[in-house]
Short mmCIF file of C-alpha atoms and ligand atoms in Angstrom, two decimals:
data_model
loop_
_atom_site.label_atom_id
_atom_site.label_comp_id
_atom_site.label_asym_id
_atom_site.label_seq_id
_atom_site.Cartn_x
_atom_site.Cartn_y
_atom_site.Cartn_z
CA MET X 1 0.00 0.00 0.00
CA LEU X 2 1.44 3.34 -1.06
CA LYS X 3 0.53 6.78 0.14
CA LYS X 4 1.35 9.54 -2.35
CA ILE X 5 0.52 13.14 -3.09
CA ILE X 6 0.14 13.75 -6.82
CA VAL X 7 -0.48 17.38 -7.74
CA MET X 8 -2.83 17.87 -10.69
CA LEU X 9 -2.22 20.83 -12.97
CA PRO X 10 -5.03 20.68 -15.56
CA GLY X 11 -3.97 23.94 -17.27
CA ASP X 12 -5.82 25.23 -20.32
CA GLY X 13 -7.83 24.12 -23.34
CA ILE X 14 -8.24 20.35 -23.40
CA GLY X 15 -5.91 20.05 -20.37
CA PRO X 16 -8.72 19.76 -17.79
CA GLU X 17 -10.53 17.10 -19.85
CA VAL X 18 -7.52 14.83 -20.30
CA ILE X 19 -6.52 15.28 -16.65
CA ARG X 20 -10.01 14.38 -15.49
CA ALA X 21 -9.78 11.18 -17.55
CA ALA X 22 -6.30 10.34 -16.27
CA ALA X 23 -7.22 11.12 -12.65
CA GLY X 24 -10.11 8.67 -12.95
CA ILE X 25 -7.64 5.97 -13.96
CA LEU X 26 -5.33 6.85 -11.06
CA ARG X 27 -8.26 6.60 -8.64
CA GLU X 28 -9.17 3.25 -10.11
CA CYS X 29 -5.63 2.01 -9.42
CA ALA X 30 -5.70 3.35 -5.88
CA HIS X 31 -9.04 1.72 -5.26
CA GLU X 32 -8.18 -1.72 -6.64
CA PHE X 33 -4.66 -1.97 -5.22
CA GLY X 34 -5.34 -0.27 -1.89
CA HIS X 35 -3.09 2.75 -2.45
CA HIS X 36 -3.87 6.16 -1.08
CA PHE X 37 -3.40 8.87 -3.71
CA ASP X 38 -4.14 12.43 -2.70
CA LEU X 39 -4.83 14.44 -5.89
CA PRO X 40 -4.98 18.18 -5.10
CA GLU X 41 -5.50 20.53 -8.04
CA TYR X 42 -3.70 23.83 -8.68
CA PRO X 43 -3.81 26.41 -11.48
CA LEU X 44 -0.99 26.76 -14.02
CA GLY X 45 -0.67 28.63 -17.31
CA GLY X 46 -3.53 30.71 -18.67
CA ALA X 47 -5.87 29.49 -15.93
CA ALA X 48 -3.39 30.82 -13.36
CA ILE X 49 -2.99 34.15 -15.20
CA ASP X 50 -6.78 34.55 -15.01
CA ALA X 51 -7.02 33.49 -11.37
CA LYS X 52 -3.82 34.94 -9.89
CA GLY X 53 -2.28 37.21 -12.50
CA VAL X 54 0.81 35.02 -13.09
CA PRO X 55 1.31 31.76 -15.00
CA LEU X 56 3.07 29.98 -12.10
CA PRO X 57 1.62 31.14 -8.77
CA ALA X 58 3.72 30.60 -5.63
CA GLU X 59 1.12 28.21 -4.14
CA THR X 60 1.21 26.05 -7.25
CA LEU X 61 5.00 25.81 -7.21
CA GLU X 62 5.11 25.10 -3.49
CA ALA X 63 2.51 22.33 -3.80
CA CYS X 64 4.53 20.75 -6.63
CA GLN X 65 7.76 20.93 -4.65
CA LYS X 66 6.16 19.12 -1.73
CA ALA X 67 4.41 16.47 -3.83
CA ASN X 68 5.62 13.01 -4.82
CA ALA X 69 4.73 13.61 -8.48
CA VAL X 70 3.00 16.15 -10.69
CA LEU X 71 0.53 15.41 -13.50
CA LEU X 72 0.05 18.20 -16.00
CA GLY X 73 -2.49 18.66 -18.81
CA ALA X 74 -1.48 21.40 -21.23
CA VAL X 75 -1.06 25.17 -21.21
CA GLY X 76 -1.65 28.04 -23.63
CA GLY X 77 -4.29 29.46 -25.92
CA PRO X 78 -5.16 32.45 -28.09
CA ARG X 79 -6.74 34.23 -25.10
CA TRP X 80 -3.27 34.96 -23.75
CA ASP X 81 -1.50 35.58 -27.07
CA ALA X 82 -1.05 39.28 -26.32
CA GLN X 83 0.95 38.53 -23.16
CA PRO X 84 4.71 39.21 -23.34
CA VAL X 85 6.92 36.08 -23.53
CA GLY X 86 7.72 36.17 -19.80
CA ASN X 87 4.05 36.19 -18.77
CA ARG X 88 2.58 33.73 -21.26
CA PRO X 89 0.99 30.46 -20.09
CA GLU X 90 3.97 28.59 -21.58
CA SER X 91 6.42 30.49 -19.38
CA GLY X 92 4.58 29.06 -16.36
CA LEU X 93 5.37 25.57 -17.60
CA LEU X 94 8.99 26.43 -18.40
CA ALA X 95 9.45 28.05 -14.99
CA LEU X 96 7.96 24.98 -13.32
CA ARG X 97 10.32 22.63 -15.19
CA GLN X 98 13.22 24.85 -14.18
CA GLU X 99 12.19 25.26 -10.53
CA LEU X 100 11.79 21.50 -10.18
CA GLY X 101 15.25 21.01 -11.72
CA LEU X 102 13.83 18.78 -14.47
CA TYR X 103 16.55 18.30 -17.05
CA VAL X 104 15.41 14.97 -18.52
CA ASN X 105 12.30 14.55 -20.63
CA VAL X 106 11.55 11.03 -21.82
CA ARG X 107 9.08 10.66 -24.67
CA PRO X 108 8.35 7.05 -25.64
CA VAL X 109 6.96 6.70 -29.16
CA ARG X 110 5.43 3.29 -29.59
CA LEU X 111 3.18 2.00 -32.30
CA HIS X 112 -0.10 0.62 -30.96
CA GLN X 113 -0.78 -2.37 -33.19
CA PRO X 114 -4.56 -1.68 -33.46
CA LEU X 115 -3.68 1.81 -34.80
CA ARG X 116 -1.27 0.68 -37.54
CA ALA X 117 -3.70 1.68 -40.26
CA ILE X 118 -3.93 5.33 -39.23
CA SER X 119 -0.20 5.98 -39.51
CA PRO X 120 0.57 8.26 -42.44
CA LEU X 121 3.52 5.96 -43.24
CA LYS X 122 3.30 2.93 -45.52
CA HIS X 123 3.15 -0.29 -43.52
CA ASP X 124 6.47 -1.67 -44.68
CA ARG X 125 8.21 1.52 -43.55
CA LEU X 126 6.65 1.55 -40.11
CA GLY X 127 8.04 -1.76 -38.92
CA GLY X 128 7.62 -2.25 -35.21
CA LEU X 129 8.28 1.39 -34.37
CA ASP X 130 9.42 1.72 -30.75
CA ILE X 131 11.56 4.75 -29.98
CA GLU X 132 12.43 6.64 -26.86
CA ILE X 133 13.26 10.31 -27.31
CA VAL X 134 15.42 11.67 -24.49
CA ARG X 135 15.07 15.43 -24.68
CA GLU X 136 17.25 17.80 -22.66
CA LEU X 137 14.75 19.96 -20.78
CA ALA X 138 16.53 22.58 -18.70
CA GLY X 139 18.88 24.29 -21.12
CA GLY X 140 19.44 25.30 -24.72
CA MET X 141 17.50 28.00 -26.52
CA TYR X 142 14.55 27.74 -24.15
CA PHE X 143 16.61 29.14 -21.30
CA GLY X 144 19.46 31.00 -23.04
CA GLU X 145 20.14 34.69 -23.02
CA ARG X 146 17.47 36.54 -24.97
CA GLY X 147 16.30 40.00 -25.71
CA SER X 148 15.28 42.56 -28.25
CA GLN X 149 16.42 46.03 -29.13
CA GLN X 150 15.43 48.84 -31.41
CA ILE X 151 17.70 49.27 -34.39
CA SER X 152 17.52 51.48 -37.41
CA GLY X 153 15.00 49.86 -39.73
CA GLY X 154 13.08 48.15 -36.92
CA GLU X 155 13.94 45.79 -34.12
CA ARG X 156 16.37 42.94 -33.50
CA ALA X 157 15.45 39.98 -31.32
CA PHE X 158 17.61 37.07 -30.23
CA ASP X 159 17.52 33.80 -28.29
CA THR X 160 20.71 31.89 -27.58
CA GLU X 161 21.48 28.20 -27.75
CA SER X 162 24.09 27.29 -25.18
CA TYR X 163 25.15 24.08 -23.45
CA SER X 164 27.89 23.34 -20.93
CA THR X 165 29.81 20.07 -20.52
CA PRO X 166 28.01 19.14 -17.25
CA GLU X 167 24.62 19.87 -18.82
CA VAL X 168 25.37 17.54 -21.72
CA GLU X 169 26.92 14.90 -19.47
CA ARG X 170 23.93 14.54 -17.17
CA ILE X 171 21.39 14.14 -19.96
CA ALA X 172 23.70 11.87 -21.96
CA ALA X 173 24.27 9.64 -18.91
CA PHE X 174 20.52 9.21 -18.64
CA ALA X 175 20.18 8.37 -22.35
CA TYR X 176 23.06 5.87 -22.29
CA ALA X 177 21.50 4.14 -19.29
CA ARG X 178 18.13 3.97 -21.06
CA ALA X 179 19.81 2.55 -24.18
CA GLU X 180 21.60 -0.08 -22.08
CA ASN X 181 18.20 -1.31 -20.95
CA ARG X 182 16.68 -1.33 -24.43
CA SER X 183 18.21 -2.31 -27.78
CA ARG X 184 21.54 -0.64 -26.92
CA ARG X 185 21.43 1.77 -29.83
CA LEU X 186 21.82 5.47 -29.10
CA THR X 187 21.43 8.19 -31.72
CA SER X 188 22.60 11.63 -30.66
CA VAL X 189 21.02 14.38 -32.76
CA ASP X 190 22.67 17.79 -33.19
CA LYS X 191 23.69 20.36 -35.77
CA ALA X 192 27.44 20.08 -35.28
CA ASN X 193 28.17 21.10 -38.86
CA VAL X 194 26.95 24.62 -38.00
CA LEU X 195 26.64 25.22 -34.24
CA ILE X 196 29.52 25.41 -31.77
CA SER X 197 27.18 24.33 -28.97
CA SER X 198 26.42 21.20 -31.01
CA GLN X 199 30.14 20.49 -31.43
CA LEU X 200 30.53 20.51 -27.67
CA TRP X 201 27.43 18.32 -27.41
CA ARG X 202 28.86 15.79 -29.88
CA ARG X 203 32.34 15.74 -28.32
CA THR X 204 30.91 15.23 -24.84
CA VAL X 205 28.54 12.44 -25.87
CA THR X 206 31.35 10.72 -27.82
CA SER X 207 33.81 10.88 -24.95
CA MET X 208 31.28 9.16 -22.66
CA SER X 209 30.83 6.19 -24.97
CA GLN X 210 33.76 4.33 -23.38
CA LEU X 211 31.75 4.18 -20.15
CA TYR X 212 28.97 2.35 -21.96
CA PRO X 213 30.78 -0.19 -24.15
CA SER X 214 27.63 -2.18 -24.92
CA VAL X 215 25.84 0.84 -26.43
CA ARG X 216 26.32 1.55 -30.12
CA LEU X 217 26.52 5.33 -30.51
CA GLU X 218 25.68 7.12 -33.72
CA HIS X 219 25.46 10.86 -34.47
CA LEU X 220 22.99 12.45 -36.88
CA TYR X 221 22.47 16.04 -37.93
CA VAL X 222 18.99 17.14 -37.03
CA ASP X 223 17.87 17.73 -40.62
CA ASN X 224 18.92 14.21 -41.57
CA ALA X 225 17.34 12.81 -38.39
CA ALA X 226 14.03 14.43 -39.31
CA MET X 227 14.23 12.78 -42.73
CA GLN X 228 15.35 9.38 -41.41
CA LEU X 229 12.40 9.37 -38.99
CA VAL X 230 9.95 9.27 -41.86
CA LEU X 231 12.10 7.14 -44.18
CA ARG X 232 13.08 4.37 -41.79
CA PRO X 233 11.90 4.95 -38.21
CA GLU X 234 12.77 1.40 -37.23
CA GLN X 235 16.49 2.22 -37.24
CA PHE X 236 16.02 4.25 -34.04
CA ASP X 237 16.04 3.02 -30.47
CA VAL X 238 16.99 5.85 -28.07
CA ILE X 239 17.31 9.35 -29.52
CA LEU X 240 19.26 11.85 -27.41
CA THR X 241 18.85 15.50 -28.28
CA SER X 242 18.62 19.10 -27.15
CA ASN X 243 15.60 20.92 -25.78
CA MET X 244 14.62 22.57 -29.07
CA PHE X 245 15.38 19.67 -31.43
CA GLY X 246 13.61 17.28 -29.04
CA ASP X 247 10.50 19.45 -29.05
CA ILE X 248 10.36 19.37 -32.84
CA LEU X 249 11.32 15.73 -33.43
CA SER X 250 8.84 14.45 -30.85
CA ASP X 251 5.91 16.05 -32.67
CA GLU X 252 7.14 14.50 -35.90
CA ALA X 253 7.53 11.08 -34.28
CA ALA X 254 4.05 11.38 -32.76
CA ALA X 255 2.55 11.86 -36.21
CA LEU X 256 4.11 8.55 -37.30
CA VAL X 257 2.16 6.56 -34.73
CA GLY X 258 -1.11 8.25 -35.63
CA SER X 259 -1.72 11.25 -33.38
CA ILE X 260 0.06 13.62 -31.07
CA GLY X 261 -2.68 12.83 -28.58
CA LEU X 262 -1.16 9.40 -27.97
CA LEU X 263 2.22 10.37 -26.56
CA PRO X 264 3.06 10.54 -22.86
CA SER X 265 6.17 12.01 -21.28
CA ALA X 266 8.06 11.92 -18.01
CA SER X 267 10.46 14.55 -16.73
CA PHE X 268 13.11 13.86 -14.11
CA GLY X 269 15.82 15.85 -12.39
CA THR X 270 16.63 17.06 -8.93
CA GLY X 271 13.05 17.81 -7.76
CA THR X 272 9.59 16.31 -8.03
CA PRO X 273 9.11 14.34 -11.28
CA LEU X 274 6.52 15.66 -13.69
CA PHE X 275 4.34 13.73 -16.12
CA GLU X 276 2.52 15.27 -19.05
CA PRO X 277 1.19 14.33 -22.47
CA ILE X 278 3.30 15.95 -25.19
CA HIS X 279 0.33 17.58 -26.92
CA GLY X 280 -0.72 21.20 -26.51
CA SER X 281 -3.93 22.74 -25.20
CA ALA X 282 -5.77 22.47 -28.57
CA PRO X 283 -8.18 25.32 -27.70
CA GLN X 284 -10.34 24.56 -30.76
CA LEU X 285 -11.17 21.14 -29.28
CA ALA X 286 -11.75 22.27 -25.70
CA GLY X 287 -15.08 21.42 -24.12
CA LYS X 288 -16.13 19.27 -27.09
CA GLU X 289 -15.25 15.83 -25.71
CA ALA X 290 -12.93 15.58 -28.70
CA ALA X 291 -9.58 15.33 -26.89
CA ASN X 292 -7.59 12.12 -26.82
CA PRO X 293 -6.84 11.22 -23.17
CA ILE X 294 -4.37 8.44 -24.07
CA GLY X 295 -1.24 10.64 -23.77
CA ALA X 296 -2.30 11.72 -20.30
CA ILE X 297 -3.29 8.17 -19.27
CA LEU X 298 0.01 6.71 -20.48
CA SER X 299 1.78 9.48 -18.55
CA VAL X 300 0.06 8.13 -15.45
CA ALA X 301 1.36 4.65 -16.31
CA MET X 302 4.89 6.07 -16.57
CA MET X 303 4.47 7.73 -13.19
CA LEU X 304 3.31 4.51 -11.56
CA ARG X 305 6.10 2.41 -13.07
CA ASP X 306 9.09 4.76 -13.09
CA THR X 307 8.53 6.80 -9.96
CA PHE X 308 6.46 4.64 -7.63
CA GLY X 309 7.74 1.23 -8.76
CA LEU X 310 4.19 0.06 -9.46
CA GLY X 311 4.89 -2.01 -12.57
CA ILE X 312 1.85 -4.26 -12.21
CA GLU X 313 -0.51 -1.31 -12.02
CA ALA X 314 1.17 0.31 -15.03
CA ASP X 315 0.96 -2.93 -17.04
CA TRP X 316 -2.67 -3.23 -16.06
CA ILE X 317 -3.47 0.20 -17.51
CA GLU X 318 -1.43 -0.32 -20.68
CA ARG X 319 -2.77 -3.79 -21.46
CA SER X 320 -6.34 -2.73 -20.85
CA LEU X 321 -5.79 0.24 -23.14
CA GLU X 322 -4.53 -2.02 -25.93
CA ARG X 323 -7.70 -4.08 -25.61
CA VAL X 324 -9.92 -1.01 -25.78
CA LEU X 325 -8.13 0.06 -28.95
CA ALA X 326 -8.28 -3.46 -30.34
CA ALA X 327 -12.05 -3.43 -29.72
CA GLY X 328 -12.23 -0.45 -32.08
CA TYR X 329 -12.91 2.41 -29.67
CA ARG X 330 -11.47 5.68 -30.98
CA THR X 331 -11.43 9.34 -30.05
CA PRO X 332 -12.05 11.63 -33.05
CA ASP X 333 -8.32 12.29 -33.72
CA ILE X 334 -7.72 8.58 -34.36
CA ALA X 335 -11.09 7.81 -35.93
CA GLU X 336 -11.22 5.08 -38.56
CA PRO X 337 -14.09 4.16 -40.88
CA ALA X 338 -14.72 0.92 -38.99
CA GLY X 339 -13.99 2.39 -35.54
CA ARG X 340 -16.44 3.36 -32.84
CA VAL X 341 -15.85 7.04 -32.19
CA VAL X 342 -16.40 8.07 -28.58
CA GLY X 343 -15.77 11.25 -26.58
CA THR X 344 -12.95 11.86 -24.11
CA SER X 345 -14.77 10.93 -20.92
CA HIS X 346 -16.60 8.03 -22.57
CA PHE X 347 -13.27 6.60 -23.73
CA ALA X 348 -11.89 6.83 -20.19
CA GLU X 349 -15.00 5.12 -18.84
CA ILE X 350 -14.67 2.28 -21.36
CA LEU X 351 -11.04 1.88 -20.32
CA ARG X 352 -12.03 1.77 -16.65
CA GLN X 353 -14.55 -0.97 -17.39
CA GLU X 354 -11.95 -2.90 -19.38
CA MET X 355 -9.54 -2.58 -16.45
CA GLN X 356 -12.19 -4.16 -14.25
CA LEU X 357 -12.56 -7.04 -16.67
CA THR X 358 -8.80 -7.49 -17.00
CA LEU X 359 -8.49 -7.58 -13.23
CA GLU X 360 -11.14 -10.27 -12.90
CA HIS X 361 -9.43 -12.21 -15.63
CA ALA X 362 -6.00 -11.83 -14.01
CA GLY X 363 -7.43 -12.85 -10.66
CA ARG X 364 -8.60 -16.04 -12.24
CA TYR X 365 -5.86 -16.84 -14.73
CA GLY X 366 -2.79 -14.78 -13.73
CA TRP X 367 -1.20 -11.83 -15.50
CA GLY X 368 0.15 -13.70 -18.49
CA VAL X 369 -2.81 -12.75 -20.65
C1 LIG J 401 6.07 20.49 -25.24
C2 LIG J 401 5.45 21.83 -25.53
C3 LIG J 401 6.13 22.90 -24.67
C4 LIG J 401 7.60 22.91 -25.05
C5 LIG J 401 5.50 24.30 -24.78
C6 LIG J 401 4.05 24.31 -24.43
C7 LIG J 401 6.25 25.30 -23.93
O1 LIG J 401 5.51 22.12 -26.89
O2 LIG J 401 6.08 20.08 -24.07
O3 LIG J 401 6.54 19.85 -26.18
O4 LIG J 401 7.97 23.55 -26.05
O5 LIG J 401 8.38 22.29 -24.34
MG1 LIG J 402 6.20 20.49 -28.08
#
């Protein structure tokens, strides 16, 4: 029996809907396995700007710092577009990542067999796509020196990409360790033919390879990596890359498996770990029961497995989800002609029922089903 505090940050747009769905699954786990999960909710992003005037209120940060884990929906929306960069919903999320010392962001990209047909890639190219993107989360252009100034003829604005040896080492160590536990292939993605910061990145990652003799290291320039992802995604196992390149490549990889709504993520570092789907707030879908809760639900599974050591519970969620997809249930973003399209909360309810069935089945026949 575990007792945990998991702070919920629904955020904006479809964030509250996917978090409601994922929280229901967490409660189901707590109920069936006798855990006690406290799930307090706090505002972040646009919701926090509206309620408190800032995108990351002090109470929200403090609650996250004291919690065992954080589950986040999404932030942002056109309502707050006029806000300056430092006071946008997104800066609340970036400040939270920074305050919690989260420098690792893991984004697993796995093909769900029942969804093969909705991939935009031809079947023979898809293979058994199973990639883990390890994105640096606390440095690079997101947090570099920036500014703007008036010049003759208008204005100049700049953002800087910068990485230090220790920053590269800590994220690379994480990626090497992940690769050791998977297919032992590590692809480091950079732009070392143009950027000095990428040259340091490449040198540092290369010099660490002797510590991980079983891992086969390869380097790719980011433009080539983007192309290889659509040409032959199966060549990838663990992809290690910077904050900015990781942001871009993970959206691309998400499209390969059918929808950005499917991808979960986990962020680790020195403070409380944070779990969030990789999708945005999709304001045009908000309140329409059209959001895909799978990214948020799989983020919960990552939390249970990676942070709380609850592998059985995580397997339970993931296997039940595969069955729900195999039975043809689809949210609108992954709709298929023969599928049964259901809304966000309905999908979560079907999953909960399937989890019940799986549990009864496991109780009778064991987990090997
Ligand atoms: C993501 C998002 C965020 C990012 C935005 C909302 C700040 O795109 O998590 O991928 O760029 O990191
Ligand atoms: Mg992104």
